[in-house]
PDB file of C-alpha atoms in Angstrom:
ATOM      1  CA  UNK A   1    -118.095   4.679 -63.810  1.00  0.00           C
ATOM      2  CA  UNK A   2    -118.019   4.762 -67.601  1.00  0.00           C
ATOM      3  CA  UNK A   3    -118.967   8.077 -69.191  1.00  0.00           C
ATOM      4  CA  UNK A   4    -118.883   7.203 -72.856  1.00  0.00           C
ATOM      5  CA  UNK A   5    -120.034   9.411 -75.737  1.00  0.00           C
ATOM      6  CA  UNK A   6    -120.414   7.844 -79.180  1.00  0.00           C
ATOM      7  CA  UNK A   7    -119.976  11.098 -81.086  1.00  0.00           C
ATOM      8  CA  UNK A   8    -116.399  11.729 -79.935  1.00  0.00           C
ATOM      9  CA  UNK A   9    -113.244  10.489 -81.624  1.00  0.00           C
ATOM     10  CA  UNK A  10    -111.208   7.987 -79.589  1.00  0.00           C
ATOM     11  CA  UNK A  11    -107.451   7.501 -79.661  1.00  0.00           C
ATOM     12  CA  UNK A  12    -105.067   4.951 -78.160  1.00  0.00           C
ATOM     13  CA  UNK A  13    -102.720   6.047 -75.401  1.00  0.00           C
ATOM     14  CA  UNK A  14     -99.833   4.108 -73.882  1.00  0.00           C
ATOM     15  CA  UNK A  15     -99.259   4.709 -70.183  1.00  0.00           C
ATOM     16  CA  UNK A  16     -96.149   4.089 -68.100  1.00  0.00           C
ATOM     17  CA  UNK A  17     -95.899   0.695 -66.343  1.00  0.00           C
ATOM     18  CA  UNK A  18     -98.431   0.389 -63.491  1.00  0.00           C
ATOM     19  CA  UNK A  19     -99.498   4.032 -63.953  1.00  0.00           C
ATOM     20  CA  UNK A  20    -102.963   3.788 -65.458  1.00  0.00           C
ATOM     21  CA  UNK A  21    -104.650   5.255 -62.379  1.00  0.00           C
ATOM     22  CA  UNK A  22    -102.260   8.216 -62.303  1.00  0.00           C
ATOM     23  CA  UNK A  23    -102.609   8.815 -66.052  1.00  0.00           C
ATOM     24  CA  UNK A  24    -106.413   8.552 -65.905  1.00  0.00           C
ATOM     25  CA  UNK A  25    -106.678  10.944 -62.954  1.00  0.00           C
ATOM     26  CA  UNK A  26    -104.402  13.546 -64.531  1.00  0.00           C
ATOM     27  CA  UNK A  27    -106.107  13.341 -67.938  1.00  0.00           C
ATOM     28  CA  UNK A  28    -109.548  13.800 -66.349  1.00  0.00           C
ATOM     29  CA  UNK A  29    -108.248  16.815 -64.428  1.00  0.00           C
ATOM     30  CA  UNK A  30    -107.294  18.348 -67.773  1.00  0.00           C
ATOM     31  CA  UNK A  31    -110.764  17.688 -69.213  1.00  0.00           C
ATOM     32  CA  UNK A  32    -110.025  14.613 -71.340  1.00  0.00           C
ATOM     33  CA  UNK A  33    -112.417  11.682 -71.358  1.00  0.00           C
ATOM     34  CA  UNK A  34    -110.756   8.283 -70.785  1.00  0.00           C
ATOM     35  CA  UNK A  35    -111.855   4.672 -71.016  1.00  0.00           C
ATOM     36  CA  UNK A  36    -109.945   1.705 -69.586  1.00  0.00           C
ATOM     37  CA  UNK A  37    -111.638  -1.685 -70.001  1.00  0.00           C
ATOM     38  CA  UNK A  38    -110.798  -3.775 -66.925  1.00  0.00           C
ATOM     39  CA  UNK A  39    -110.797  -7.464 -66.101  1.00  0.00           C
ATOM     40  CA  UNK A  40    -110.841  -9.193 -62.745  1.00  0.00           C
ATOM     41  CA  UNK A  41    -108.311 -11.969 -62.292  1.00  0.00           C
ATOM     42  CA  UNK A  42    -107.039 -14.116 -59.436  1.00  0.00           C
ATOM     43  CA  UNK A  43    -103.330 -14.198 -58.688  1.00  0.00           C
ATOM     44  CA  UNK A  44    -101.525 -16.418 -56.263  1.00  0.00           C
ATOM     45  CA  UNK A  45     -99.531 -14.388 -53.747  1.00  0.00           C
ATOM     46  CA  UNK A  46     -97.471 -16.534 -51.454  1.00  0.00           C
ATOM     47  CA  UNK A  47     -99.879 -19.159 -50.084  1.00  0.00           C
ATOM     48  CA  UNK A  48    -103.177 -17.422 -50.799  1.00  0.00           C
ATOM     49  CA  UNK A  49    -105.232 -16.243 -53.755  1.00  0.00           C
ATOM     50  CA  UNK A  50    -105.904 -12.539 -54.313  1.00  0.00           C
ATOM     51  CA  UNK A  51    -108.454 -11.001 -56.708  1.00  0.00           C
ATOM     52  CA  UNK A  52    -107.035  -8.129 -58.768  1.00  0.00           C
ATOM     53  CA  UNK A  53    -108.543  -5.738 -61.282  1.00  0.00           C
ATOM     54  CA  UNK A  54    -106.181  -5.018 -64.173  1.00  0.00           C
ATOM     55  CA  UNK A  55    -106.510  -3.333 -67.582  1.00  0.00           C
ATOM     56  CA  UNK A  56    -107.783  -5.608 -70.352  1.00  0.00           C
ATOM     57  CA  UNK A  57    -105.075  -4.212 -72.637  1.00  0.00           C
ATOM     58  CA  UNK A  58    -102.004  -3.944 -70.375  1.00  0.00           C
ATOM     59  CA  UNK A  59    -100.222  -0.647 -70.925  1.00  0.00           C
ATOM     60  CA  UNK A  60    -102.986   0.985 -72.989  1.00  0.00           C
ATOM     61  CA  UNK A  61    -106.128   3.071 -72.502  1.00  0.00           C
ATOM     62  CA  UNK A  62    -108.464   5.005 -74.749  1.00  0.00           C
ATOM     63  CA  UNK A  63    -108.692   8.800 -74.635  1.00  0.00           C
ATOM     64  CA  UNK A  64    -111.193  11.060 -76.373  1.00  0.00           C
ATOM     65  CA  UNK A  65    -110.564  14.556 -77.686  1.00  0.00           C
ATOM     66  CA  UNK A  66    -111.133  16.742 -80.736  1.00  0.00           C
ATOM     67  CA  UNK A  67    -107.924  16.798 -82.759  1.00  0.00           C
ATOM     68  CA  UNK A  68    -108.727  20.248 -84.178  1.00  0.00           C
ATOM     69  CA  UNK A  69    -110.005  22.017 -81.050  1.00  0.00           C
ATOM     70  CA  UNK A  70    -108.337  20.712 -77.910  1.00  0.00           C
ATOM     71  CA  UNK A  71    -104.759  21.073 -76.855  1.00  0.00           C
ATOM     72  CA  UNK A  72    -104.068  17.376 -77.289  1.00  0.00           C
ATOM     73  CA  UNK A  73    -100.302  17.950 -77.312  1.00  0.00           C
ATOM     74  CA  UNK A  74    -100.407  18.419 -73.522  1.00  0.00           C
ATOM     75  CA  UNK A  75    -101.371  14.731 -73.209  1.00  0.00           C
ATOM     76  CA  UNK A  76     -97.781  13.728 -73.960  1.00  0.00           C
ATOM     77  CA  UNK A  77     -96.465  15.602 -70.905  1.00  0.00           C
ATOM     78  CA  UNK A  78     -99.181  14.326 -68.545  1.00  0.00           C
ATOM     79  CA  UNK A  79     -97.903  12.413 -65.533  1.00  0.00           C
ATOM     80  CA  UNK A  80     -98.336   8.653 -66.064  1.00  0.00           C
ATOM     81  CA  UNK A  81     -98.590   8.922 -69.873  1.00  0.00           C
ATOM     82  CA  UNK A  82     -95.857   7.456 -72.053  1.00  0.00           C
ATOM     83  CA  UNK A  83     -97.178   8.453 -75.491  1.00  0.00           C
ATOM     84  CA  UNK A  84    -100.142   8.734 -77.811  1.00  0.00           C
ATOM     85  CA  UNK A  85    -100.091   6.006 -80.454  1.00  0.00           C
ATOM     86  CA  UNK A  86     -99.674   7.930 -83.695  1.00  0.00           C
ATOM     87  CA  UNK A  87     -98.658   7.693 -87.322  1.00  0.00           C
ATOM     88  CA  UNK A  88     -96.309  10.401 -88.553  1.00  0.00           C
ATOM     89  CA  UNK A  89     -96.663  12.331 -85.304  1.00  0.00           C
ATOM     90  CA  UNK A  90    -100.460  12.609 -85.591  1.00  0.00           C
ATOM     91  CA  UNK A  91    -102.713  10.427 -83.415  1.00  0.00           C
ATOM     92  CA  UNK A  92    -104.780   7.941 -85.408  1.00  0.00           C
ATOM     93  CA  UNK A  93    -108.538   7.840 -84.766  1.00  0.00           C
ATOM     94  CA  UNK A  94    -109.785   4.403 -83.725  1.00  0.00           C
ATOM     95  CA  UNK A  95    -112.827   2.952 -85.516  1.00  0.00           C
ATOM     96  CA  UNK A  96    -115.899   3.811 -83.436  1.00  0.00           C
ATOM     97  CA  UNK A  97    -117.402   0.318 -83.848  1.00  0.00           C
ATOM     98  CA  UNK A  98    -114.416  -1.198 -81.999  1.00  0.00           C
ATOM     99  CA  UNK A  99    -114.840   1.155 -79.034  1.00  0.00           C
ATOM    100  CA  UNK A 100    -118.652   0.681 -79.098  1.00  0.00           C
ATOM    101  CA  UNK A 101    -118.200  -3.108 -78.997  1.00  0.00           C
ATOM    102  CA  UNK A 102    -115.842  -2.959 -76.031  1.00  0.00           C
ATOM    103  CA  UNK A 103    -118.100  -0.558 -74.114  1.00  0.00           C
ATOM    104  CA  UNK A 104    -121.106  -2.848 -74.673  1.00  0.00           C
ATOM    105  CA  UNK A 105    -119.151  -5.760 -73.167  1.00  0.00           C
ATOM    106  CA  UNK A 106    -118.417  -3.763 -69.975  1.00  0.00           C
ATOM    107  CA  UNK A 107    -120.494  -3.203 -66.865  1.00  0.00           C
ATOM    108  CA  UNK A 108    -121.003   0.287 -65.416  1.00  0.00           C
ATOM    109  CA  UNK A 109    -117.582   0.150 -63.711  1.00  0.00           C
ATOM    110  CA  UNK A 110    -115.717  -0.677 -66.923  1.00  0.00           C
ATOM    111  CA  UNK A 111    -115.187  -4.368 -66.106  1.00  0.00           C
ATOM    112  CA  UNK A 112    -115.578  -6.869 -68.935  1.00  0.00           C
ATOM    113  CA  UNK A 113    -118.655  -9.105 -68.575  1.00  0.00           C
ATOM    114  CA  UNK A 114    -118.587 -12.737 -69.714  1.00  0.00           C
ATOM    115  CA  UNK A 115    -119.301 -13.120 -73.440  1.00  0.00           C
ATOM    116  CA  UNK A 116    -121.741 -15.995 -72.997  1.00  0.00           C
ATOM    117  CA  UNK A 117    -123.959 -17.146 -70.175  1.00  0.00           C
ATOM    118  CA  UNK A 118    -122.738 -20.535 -68.949  1.00  0.00           C
ATOM    119  CA  UNK A 119    -125.166 -23.447 -69.206  1.00  0.00           C
ATOM    120  CA  UNK A 120    -125.364 -27.018 -67.928  1.00  0.00           C
ATOM    121  CA  UNK A 121    -122.830 -29.255 -69.664  1.00  0.00           C
ATOM    122  CA  UNK A 122    -120.456 -26.443 -70.728  1.00  0.00           C
ATOM    123  CA  UNK A 123    -116.727 -26.983 -70.333  1.00  0.00           C
ATOM    124  CA  UNK A 124    -115.313 -24.056 -68.385  1.00  0.00           C
ATOM    125  CA  UNK A 125    -112.145 -22.707 -66.854  1.00  0.00           C
ATOM    126  CA  UNK A 126    -112.366 -21.173 -63.394  1.00  0.00           C
ATOM    127  CA  UNK A 127    -110.767 -17.734 -63.653  1.00  0.00           C
ATOM    128  CA  UNK A 128    -111.054 -16.436 -60.059  1.00  0.00           C
ATOM    129  CA  UNK A 129    -111.050 -17.792 -56.555  1.00  0.00           C
ATOM    130  CA  UNK A 130    -109.210 -20.671 -54.917  1.00  0.00           C
ATOM    131  CA  UNK A 131    -109.677 -22.931 -57.928  1.00  0.00           C
ATOM    132  CA  UNK A 132    -108.369 -20.425 -60.493  1.00  0.00           C
ATOM    133  CA  UNK A 133    -107.035 -22.030 -63.720  1.00  0.00           C
ATOM    134  CA  UNK A 134    -108.764 -25.370 -63.091  1.00  0.00           C
ATOM    135  CA  UNK A 135    -110.879 -26.891 -65.865  1.00  0.00           C
ATOM    136  CA  UNK A 136    -114.371 -28.124 -65.033  1.00  0.00           C
ATOM    137  CA  UNK A 137    -117.777 -29.092 -66.434  1.00  0.00           C
ATOM    138  CA  UNK A 138    -120.982 -27.379 -65.313  1.00  0.00           C
ATOM    139  CA  UNK A 139    -123.366 -29.784 -63.652  1.00  0.00           C
ATOM    140  CA  UNK A 140    -126.036 -27.353 -62.444  1.00  0.00           C
ATOM    141  CA  UNK A 141    -126.744 -23.601 -62.202  1.00  0.00           C
ATOM    142  CA  UNK A 142    -129.113 -22.276 -59.539  1.00  0.00           C
ATOM    143  CA  UNK A 143    -131.197 -19.087 -59.454  1.00  0.00           C
ATOM    144  CA  UNK A 144    -128.592 -17.222 -57.368  1.00  0.00           C
ATOM    145  CA  UNK A 145    -125.960 -17.299 -60.167  1.00  0.00           C
ATOM    146  CA  UNK A 146    -124.075 -20.125 -58.452  1.00  0.00           C
ATOM    147  CA  UNK A 147    -122.821 -23.075 -60.451  1.00  0.00           C
ATOM    148  CA  UNK A 148    -122.116 -26.603 -59.304  1.00  0.00           C
ATOM    149  CA  UNK A 149    -119.157 -27.799 -61.363  1.00  0.00           C
ATOM    150  CA  UNK A 150    -117.307 -31.085 -61.660  1.00  0.00           C
ATOM    151  CA  UNK A 151    -113.632 -30.421 -61.169  1.00  0.00           C
ATOM    152  CA  UNK A 152    -110.948 -32.925 -62.088  1.00  0.00           C
ATOM    153  CA  UNK A 153    -108.654 -32.845 -59.088  1.00  0.00           C
ATOM    154  CA  UNK A 154    -105.955 -35.462 -58.363  1.00  0.00           C
ATOM    155  CA  UNK A 155    -107.494 -37.978 -60.797  1.00  0.00           C
ATOM    156  CA  UNK A 156    -110.884 -37.702 -59.053  1.00  0.00           C
ATOM    157  CA  UNK A 157    -113.977 -35.741 -60.004  1.00  0.00           C
ATOM    158  CA  UNK A 158    -114.956 -33.326 -57.240  1.00  0.00           C
ATOM    159  CA  UNK A 159    -118.065 -31.139 -57.010  1.00  0.00           C
ATOM    160  CA  UNK A 160    -117.388 -27.480 -56.262  1.00  0.00           C
ATOM    161  CA  UNK A 161    -119.805 -24.568 -56.026  1.00  0.00           C
ATOM    162  CA  UNK A 162    -118.647 -21.291 -57.612  1.00  0.00           C
ATOM    163  CA  UNK A 163    -120.226 -18.071 -58.858  1.00  0.00           C
ATOM    164  CA  UNK A 164    -120.955 -17.979 -62.582  1.00  0.00           C
ATOM    165  CA  UNK A 165    -118.880 -14.790 -62.982  1.00  0.00           C
ATOM    166  CA  UNK A 166    -115.832 -16.853 -61.962  1.00  0.00           C
ATOM    167  CA  UNK A 167    -116.205 -19.048 -65.044  1.00  0.00           C
ATOM    168  CA  UNK A 168    -114.932 -18.706 -68.588  1.00  0.00           C
ATOM    169  CA  UNK A 169    -116.576 -20.893 -71.224  1.00  0.00           C
ATOM    170  CA  UNK A 170    -114.126 -22.883 -73.328  1.00  0.00           C
TER     171      UNK A 170
END
């Protein structure tokens, strides 16, 4: 769950490869607020498709602290953390409008929501599921957030039903 406060200063942190969960857990234990925007993707593993949740910015997360009050130097020695992104040894505050914009694009679990609602006739790319990375055209959207799309497959147009959250508008 996102616990975001606008009034705090946010900084960029680089975590060790595949260690964002460890870094986040250890930073929260020390009292630091973190924010990792996530995206859901589909990867092919062997002969099947697997949905994965990965950071939107691979290798980076946002951390909030008061540069003057907190012991921010202990962040560098936190398990899972590689370094704080800094200039001249001092972490650089990120513009609050950038963080606000990213938070507004996320759901309550920190996952990025689609930027636009797909509509009939839109050209889309399927981003999750068994048809991941295929291009299609929306033919119809029903009330249950399911879309009927025309998929070009082996030189033929095929109708496929997918959820609208599996689509990315081109």
